[in-house]
Amino acid sequence: MVRENTSLRRATYRIGKRLLVAASVVPVVLVSPLLLLAQQTGTAAASGVHPASAHLTLSTAVEMALAHNRHITLAHLAVTDSEAQKKLAESHFYPTIKNESAVLHITELEGVRLPAGSIGQTPTGILPAETLVIGQGAATSYTSGTGLEQPITQIFKIRAGVKAADADLNSARIQSDDAENGIALLVHKLYYGILVEQLRGTAAKDAVDAATLVEQETKRDVEEGKLLADAELMSRTDLLDKQQATLVSRLNIDDLTLQFDDALGLPLGTQLILDPDSLGSPTVLPTRAEAIALLLDKSPAILSARQTVEKAQAGVAAARDEYIPDLTGLARYSYQSGLPFLVHNFGTFGAAFTYNLFDGGGREAKLQDARIKLTMAQTQLKQVEDDVSIELSSAYDKAEELEQLVGVTTQSLEAREESFRIQSERAKVNAQLASGVAAARAALTSAHMNVLNSQLNLSLARNDIRRLLGTRPE
């Protein structure tokens, strides 16, 4: 019976060894690209090529992004462009003064011909005594005039254009402020994400250390015959999973760092050393009822939609003013040389009247189109108000859930701390394996990461509410 058990154990051990080798191939194939990337990173570090680094606090990162982010630069340029467009629209209120000068040469002139005696006869003879040819001007003439034109009835259409330009300017300013708030929120998100991922990487490393000890202990027990070979297979697989999690965490940090560099306007690849103690105090928010009351007057989306309505109303007014005749005041002072029957210097004063009697229904079509656009803008405004209200309510719900999650993760951390303390005390009297202590340490680090993650997600949710209300994230 003893020999049969020994033979069975040896056969099982050999089969387990083969299964272990076969099963180890799949995780290694899956992890090999990550291992290659880690090897390349290590090779670059060994070759002495180190990327630049920057120490940053959260407030410094926000200031840097506001100063160098391209999206904010484009938003500011849009405001500047809208200001120029408004000045252009306002310039039409004022009279225009322009000079027109010309030099003309005529190849042949037709004079006034008076035959002999055509005027009459006098006691002394006929008049004229012979045929006369009176020239009309000179072959080359010079004219120069400076004139002033003042729109009169066109002021109604000009005023509508100025209102439309003013609406565009206000909308650009609102969008510029919202872009700054959005970039500030993005900086918070990336800053928090890197801190959480760094702690996640530490937790993954602790888990790898614990899995390594478990594998060593399992391998020893299998060799001693205390465990079957499949236990070693499971421990090896668990170790490979933990190593893969570590490599994935490194890749996530690299990806977040690239996004952060781009947001701050830094050269891509700049390594960022973040200060976890610069996160500041929790954001104080108004109550849900107060936020809903403030939403209509503070939300950038609603304010921008209102400016669209203002612009559409100005478009209706401009289309209606197309029916008003154009009346323009004129004043001109001219100089000429070479033109017949005119003095060299003379002035001209008056008005010009223009009215389009028939345009094939163009004005009516413009008015109808402007009214449709106004109705669309008003409908869009109501939809935006509803959408933002729903978004704000959802944001408050999310913040409340995250507050509860912070409490749960904090309690879990306290439990993990107590578990780690007990495991450490038991290890001092050889009542606990080293792998148990390492596993408790890994679980404690993971609990710290969960608390930090929930706290930072709560801060992001609160800052998202502040952005909905048109306030800069803190």
C-alpha atoms as one frame of an Amber mdcrd trajectory, in Angstrom:
protein
   0.000   0.000   0.000   2.843   2.407   0.828   4.590   1.667  -2.467   1.366
   2.211  -4.423   0.796   5.609  -2.725   4.396   6.610  -3.410   4.104   5.680
  -7.109   0.796   7.498  -7.418   2.296  10.599  -5.801   5.291  10.551  -8.150
   3.074  10.155 -11.225   0.839  12.977 -10.077   3.880  15.159  -9.485   5.209
  14.474 -13.023   1.828  15.257 -14.586   1.564  18.453 -12.546   4.994  19.535
 -13.703   3.971  19.100 -17.341   0.728  20.983 -16.788   2.659  23.753 -15.066
   5.014  24.161 -18.028   2.163  24.096 -20.538  -0.028  26.513 -18.627   2.840
  28.936 -18.055   3.211  29.494 -21.801  -0.092  31.346 -22.236   0.451  34.049
 -19.550   4.015  34.584 -20.756   2.803  35.092 -24.347   0.190  37.574 -23.179
   2.591  39.488 -20.976   5.512  39.462 -23.440   4.627  42.808 -25.135   4.509
  44.493 -21.749   7.799  42.882 -20.744   9.342  44.120 -24.005   8.202  47.679
 -23.298   9.608  47.511 -19.782  12.883  46.155 -21.170  13.095  49.026 -23.681
  12.473  51.544 -20.903  15.209  49.963 -18.824  17.571  50.005 -21.805  16.935
  53.722 -22.377  17.626  54.435 -18.737  20.830  52.370 -18.827  22.038  54.247
 -21.911  21.967  57.525 -19.983  19.042  59.093 -21.895  16.714  60.456 -19.221
  13.637  62.572 -20.000  13.244  65.959 -18.382  11.326  66.148 -15.131   9.200
  68.802 -13.436   8.050  69.208  -9.844   4.462  70.388  -9.745   1.810  71.265
  -7.223  -1.828  71.216  -8.228  -2.179  75.008  -8.250   1.019  75.409 -10.282
  -0.216  72.864 -12.810  -3.518  74.739 -13.214  -1.739  78.077 -13.702   0.608
  76.529 -16.251  -2.278  75.026 -18.205  -4.197  78.305 -18.221  -1.123  80.069
 -19.586   0.039  77.554 -22.192  -2.835  75.279 -23.202  -3.658  75.683 -26.896
  -7.392  75.213 -26.451  -7.479  78.216 -24.117  -5.327  80.213 -26.544  -7.804
  79.471 -29.329 -10.709  80.494 -27.077  -8.998  83.814 -26.281  -8.332  84.405
 -29.976 -12.019  83.773 -30.679 -12.874  86.546 -28.188 -10.413  88.914 -29.864
 -11.882  88.082 -33.270 -15.421  88.746 -32.009 -14.313  92.108 -30.606 -12.939
  93.046 -34.021 -16.177  91.945 -35.683 -18.199  94.113 -33.301 -15.992  97.145
 -34.012 -16.503  96.517 -37.723 -20.281  96.438 -37.270 -20.236  99.637 -35.181
 -18.107 101.448 -37.770 -21.072 101.471 -40.164 -22.829 103.999 -37.901 -20.290
 106.689 -38.807 -19.977 108.623 -42.061 -17.457 107.507 -44.615 -15.122 110.047
 -46.146 -13.232 109.078 -49.267 -11.391 110.747 -52.110 -11.816 109.948 -55.777
  -9.298 111.301 -58.280  -8.912 110.608 -61.975  -6.883 111.659 -65.022  -8.651
 111.242 -68.385  -7.401 111.849 -71.925  -9.869 112.239 -74.805  -8.596 111.438
 -78.285 -10.867 113.934 -80.027 -13.036 116.834 -78.860 -16.257 118.102 -80.434
 -16.328 121.925 -80.156 -19.196 124.420 -80.648 -19.197 125.636 -84.290 -20.670
 129.106 -85.051 -20.958 129.807 -88.808 -20.357 133.369 -90.086 -23.402 135.597
 -89.558 -25.224 133.004 -87.421 -25.631 135.474 -84.553 -26.954 138.338 -86.615
 -26.087 141.453 -88.596 -25.022 144.835 -87.294 -24.404 148.184 -89.017 -20.750
 147.301 -89.077 -21.233 143.850 -90.516 -22.295 140.300 -89.670 -21.613 138.455
 -86.428 -19.490 136.577 -86.398 -17.570 137.929 -89.255 -16.178 134.424 -89.930
 -16.888 130.867 -88.775 -15.818 130.290 -85.149 -15.004 126.990 -83.430 -15.251
 127.113 -79.608 -13.504 124.227 -77.852 -15.147 122.316 -74.949 -12.561 121.609
 -72.287  -9.125 120.137 -72.774  -8.046 116.829 -74.228  -6.606 115.815 -70.817
  -8.747 116.481 -67.763  -7.994 116.195 -64.047 -10.643 115.620 -61.401 -10.388
 115.135 -57.641 -13.188 115.094 -55.117 -13.518 114.331 -51.414 -16.954 113.199
 -50.400 -18.839 112.287 -47.225 -21.646 109.746 -47.064 -23.784 109.393 -43.939
 -26.252 106.466 -43.718 -29.618 107.565 -42.349 -32.326 104.937 -42.647 -29.700
 102.177 -42.816 -29.023 102.778 -39.116 -31.846 100.377 -38.250 -30.124  97.501
 -40.054 -26.751  98.553 -38.683 -28.119  98.465 -35.125 -29.378  94.908 -35.678
 -25.948  93.889 -36.970 -24.274  95.375 -33.910 -26.636  93.414 -31.651 -25.752
  90.204 -33.492 -22.025  90.960 -33.193 -22.455  91.749 -29.497 -24.194  88.401
 -28.994 -21.294  86.648 -30.731 -18.824  88.487 -28.492 -20.695  87.559 -25.319
 -20.916  83.958 -26.462 -17.171  83.874 -27.186 -16.411  85.252 -23.721 -18.684
  82.685 -22.089 -17.058  79.877 -24.064 -13.593  81.220 -23.213 -14.365  81.171
 -19.493 -15.878  77.701 -19.814 -12.785  76.510 -21.709 -10.579  77.725 -18.853
 -12.794  75.959 -16.317 -12.783  72.813 -18.458  -8.988  72.766 -18.731  -8.685
  73.358 -14.983 -10.992  70.391 -14.401  -8.936  68.293 -16.846  -5.756  69.193
 -14.950  -7.403  68.072 -11.713  -8.515  64.824 -13.339  -5.075  63.998 -14.766
  -3.280  65.089 -11.569  -5.528  62.875  -9.469  -5.304  60.049 -11.985  -1.503
  59.979 -11.884  -1.448  60.000  -8.068  -3.972  57.160  -7.903  -2.153  55.164
 -10.577   1.162  55.602  -8.777  -0.363  54.220  -5.584  -2.016  51.477  -7.631
   1.419  50.575  -8.967   2.783  50.407  -5.428  -0.108  48.141  -4.431   0.557
  45.950  -7.481   4.244  45.703  -6.553   3.337  44.645  -3.014   0.976  42.072
  -4.495   3.819  40.738  -6.689   6.061  40.431  -3.622   3.350  38.559  -1.752
   2.656  36.281  -4.734   6.390  35.575  -5.039   6.541  34.413  -1.423   3.428
  32.308  -1.913   4.975  30.667  -4.959   8.175  29.896  -3.064   6.284  28.415
  -0.132   4.008  26.413  -2.427   6.956  25.063  -4.398   8.636  23.942  -1.175
   5.463  22.246   0.048   5.049  20.439  -3.289   8.623  19.204  -3.150   8.034
  17.997   0.400   4.847  16.260  -0.691   2.531  18.416   1.399   0.682  19.781
  -1.656  -0.140  18.519  -5.125   1.491  19.983  -8.234  -1.620  21.912  -9.216
  -1.100  24.160  -6.194   2.241  25.272  -7.620   0.554  25.850 -10.964  -2.055
  28.108  -9.377   0.537  30.087  -7.426   2.633  30.600 -10.562  -0.387  31.784
 -12.520  -1.345  34.191  -9.741   2.194  35.620  -9.742   2.075  36.204 -13.499
  -1.278  37.974 -13.112   0.184  40.263 -10.468   3.211  41.029 -12.664   0.925
  41.838 -15.567  -1.078  44.236 -13.362   2.178  46.009 -12.451   3.143  46.475
 -16.094  -0.355  47.700 -17.009  -0.134  50.262 -14.225   3.152  51.548 -15.639
   1.605  51.891 -19.075  -1.347  53.792 -17.612   1.017  56.205 -15.872   2.901
  56.795 -19.123  -0.360  57.472 -20.965  -1.628  59.868 -18.285   1.747  61.638
 -18.227   1.609  62.260 -21.981  -1.900  63.679 -21.677  -0.799  65.839 -18.750
   2.222  67.165 -20.658  -0.033  68.110 -23.566  -2.552  69.831 -21.274   0.205
  71.876 -19.603   1.966  72.754 -22.846   5.109  70.844 -21.824   7.270  68.779
 -24.195   5.799  65.308 -24.513   7.685  62.829 -22.353   8.399  65.268 -19.529
   8.326  63.258 -16.310   6.151  64.902 -13.676   6.854  64.703  -9.959   3.558
  65.547  -8.279   3.016  66.775  -4.742   0.187  64.785  -3.088   0.018  67.315
  -0.224  -1.078  70.190  -2.500  -4.605  69.001  -3.167  -6.176  71.600  -0.894
  -9.308  71.454   1.211 -12.574  69.864   0.001 -14.783  72.011  -2.194 -17.772
  73.601  -0.460 -20.853  73.397  -2.635 -24.267  75.054  -2.433 -27.190  72.834
  -1.632 -29.008  71.107  -4.455 -31.901  73.583  -4.283 -29.527  76.568  -4.268
 -27.601  75.158  -7.234 -30.771  74.652  -9.272 -31.779  78.246  -8.521 -28.330
  79.501  -9.611 -28.202  77.320 -12.699 -30.251  79.552 -15.020 -28.032  82.577
 -14.330 -24.651  80.846 -14.025 -24.525  77.876 -16.390 -22.216  78.609 -19.367
 -24.282  76.357 -21.630 -27.499  78.206 -20.822 -25.888  81.632 -21.097 -24.384
  80.717 -24.470 -27.758  79.441 -25.718 -29.350  82.739 -24.649 -26.812  84.645
 -26.716 -27.779  82.497 -29.686 -31.392  83.595 -29.146 -30.253  87.247 -28.969
 -28.409  86.864 -32.263 -31.456  85.245 -33.891 -33.674  88.109 -32.701 -31.226
  90.576 -34.237 -31.413  88.583 -37.465 -35.204  88.944 -37.523 -34.904  92.690
 -36.960 -32.344  93.020 -39.765 -34.539  91.034 -42.159 -37.527  93.225 -41.296
 -35.486  96.388 -41.843 -34.774  95.309 -45.414 -38.174  96.841 -46.286 -36.984
 100.315 -45.225 -35.671 102.454 -48.154 -32.020 103.424 -48.092 -31.530 107.149
 -47.567 -27.957 108.456 -47.555 -26.759 112.019 -46.978 -24.061 113.243 -49.371
 -21.526 116.105 -49.300 -18.623 116.485 -51.730 -16.010 119.097 -52.559 -14.395
 118.734 -55.982 -11.607 120.173 -58.090 -11.452 119.868 -61.877  -9.272 120.988
 -64.700 -10.145 120.459 -68.353 -13.921 119.991 -68.056 -16.175 122.457 -69.832
 -18.661 124.798 -68.134 -17.367 124.052 -64.600 -15.255 126.133 -62.288 -12.112
 124.625 -60.891 -13.454 124.211 -57.326 -17.060 123.513 -56.423 -19.172 121.723
 -53.798 -22.038 119.241 -54.071 -24.635 118.566 -51.353 -27.727 116.381 -51.278
 -29.136 112.932 -50.552 -29.453 109.605 -52.340 -32.639 107.544 -52.121 -32.742
 103.847 -53.031 -35.640 101.452 -52.760 -35.913  97.971 -54.146 -39.359  97.756
 -55.733 -39.237  94.063 -56.603 -36.792  91.321 -55.675 -38.718  88.156 -56.470
 -39.698  87.536 -52.848 -36.125  87.605 -51.551 -36.829  89.896 -48.606 -39.820
  87.857 -47.486 -37.790  84.647 -47.719 -35.028  86.200 -45.591 -37.572  87.286
 -42.986 -39.148  83.834 -42.874 -35.731  82.173 -42.561 -34.767  84.528 -39.721
 -37.983  83.711 -37.848 -37.359  79.982 -38.235 -33.831  80.380 -36.864 -35.238
  82.327 -33.905 -37.727  79.537 -33.158 -34.924  76.980 -33.389 -32.740  78.998
 -31.014 -35.563  79.362 -28.498 -36.304  75.640 -28.648 -32.611  74.838 -28.244
 -32.456  77.113 -25.204 -35.283  75.226 -23.508 -33.618  71.909 -24.317 -30.281
  73.100 -22.931 -31.964  74.251 -19.723 -33.503  70.797 -19.272 -30.271  68.986
 -20.164 -28.155  71.042 -17.771 -30.714  70.614 -14.985 -30.626  66.848 -15.452
 -26.819  66.887 -15.586 -26.634  68.936 -12.401 -29.023  66.612 -10.581 -27.015
  63.586 -11.729 -23.804  65.257 -10.583 -25.238  65.798  -7.113 -26.406  62.167
  -7.011 -22.928  61.028  -7.994 -21.333  63.236  -5.335 -23.618  61.822  -2.662
 -22.803  58.241  -3.705 -19.087  59.011  -3.665 -19.403  60.455  -0.163 -20.828
  57.116   0.934 -18.064  55.297  -0.945 -15.428  57.336   0.886 -16.951  56.194
   4.167 -16.968  52.553   3.059 -13.371  52.597   1.800 -12.237  54.330   4.983
 -13.799  51.613   7.107 -12.205  48.996   4.846  -8.830  50.678   5.341  -9.244
  50.547   9.105 -10.046  46.842   8.879  -7.004  46.216   6.655  -4.766  48.100
   9.087  -5.973  45.938  11.945  -5.532  42.780   9.855  -1.977  43.776   8.950
  -1.221  44.473  12.612  -2.512  41.037  13.653  -0.592  39.262  10.882   2.603
  41.105  11.839   2.203  40.165  15.514   1.591  36.528  14.620   4.670  36.511
  12.372   6.829  37.637  15.324   6.009  34.400  17.174   6.285  32.279  14.007
   2.526  31.758  13.935   2.186  33.184  10.449   4.037  32.635   7.194   5.907
  35.505   5.562   3.549  35.278   2.606   0.598  36.009   4.862   2.218  39.191
   6.138   3.131  40.242   2.591  -0.424  39.584   1.418  -1.779  41.664   4.297
   0.628  44.477   3.393  -0.480  44.348  -0.261  -4.124  44.444   0.803  -3.379
  47.422   3.069  -1.686  49.336   0.223  -4.620  48.537  -2.046  -7.005  49.840
   0.627  -5.006  53.089   0.815  -5.319  53.349  -2.968  -9.081  52.781  -2.807
  -9.495  55.520  -0.200  -7.427  57.983  -2.223  -9.285  57.061  -5.405 -12.707
  57.566  -3.809 -11.651  60.865  -2.222 -10.265  62.228  -5.491 -13.302  61.047
  -7.456 -15.483  62.895  -4.953 -13.385  66.019  -5.446 -13.752  65.681  -9.231
 -17.523  65.280  -8.915 -17.747  68.416  -6.799 -15.547  70.352  -9.222 -17.728
  69.169 -12.084 -20.691  70.743 -10.287 -18.721  73.965  -9.920 -18.040  73.970
 -13.655 -21.738  73.473 -14.420 -22.354  76.576 -12.336 -19.676  78.535 -14.215
 -17.142  78.488 -11.369 -13.452  77.593 -11.587 -12.648  74.143 -10.119 -10.634
  74.248  -6.907
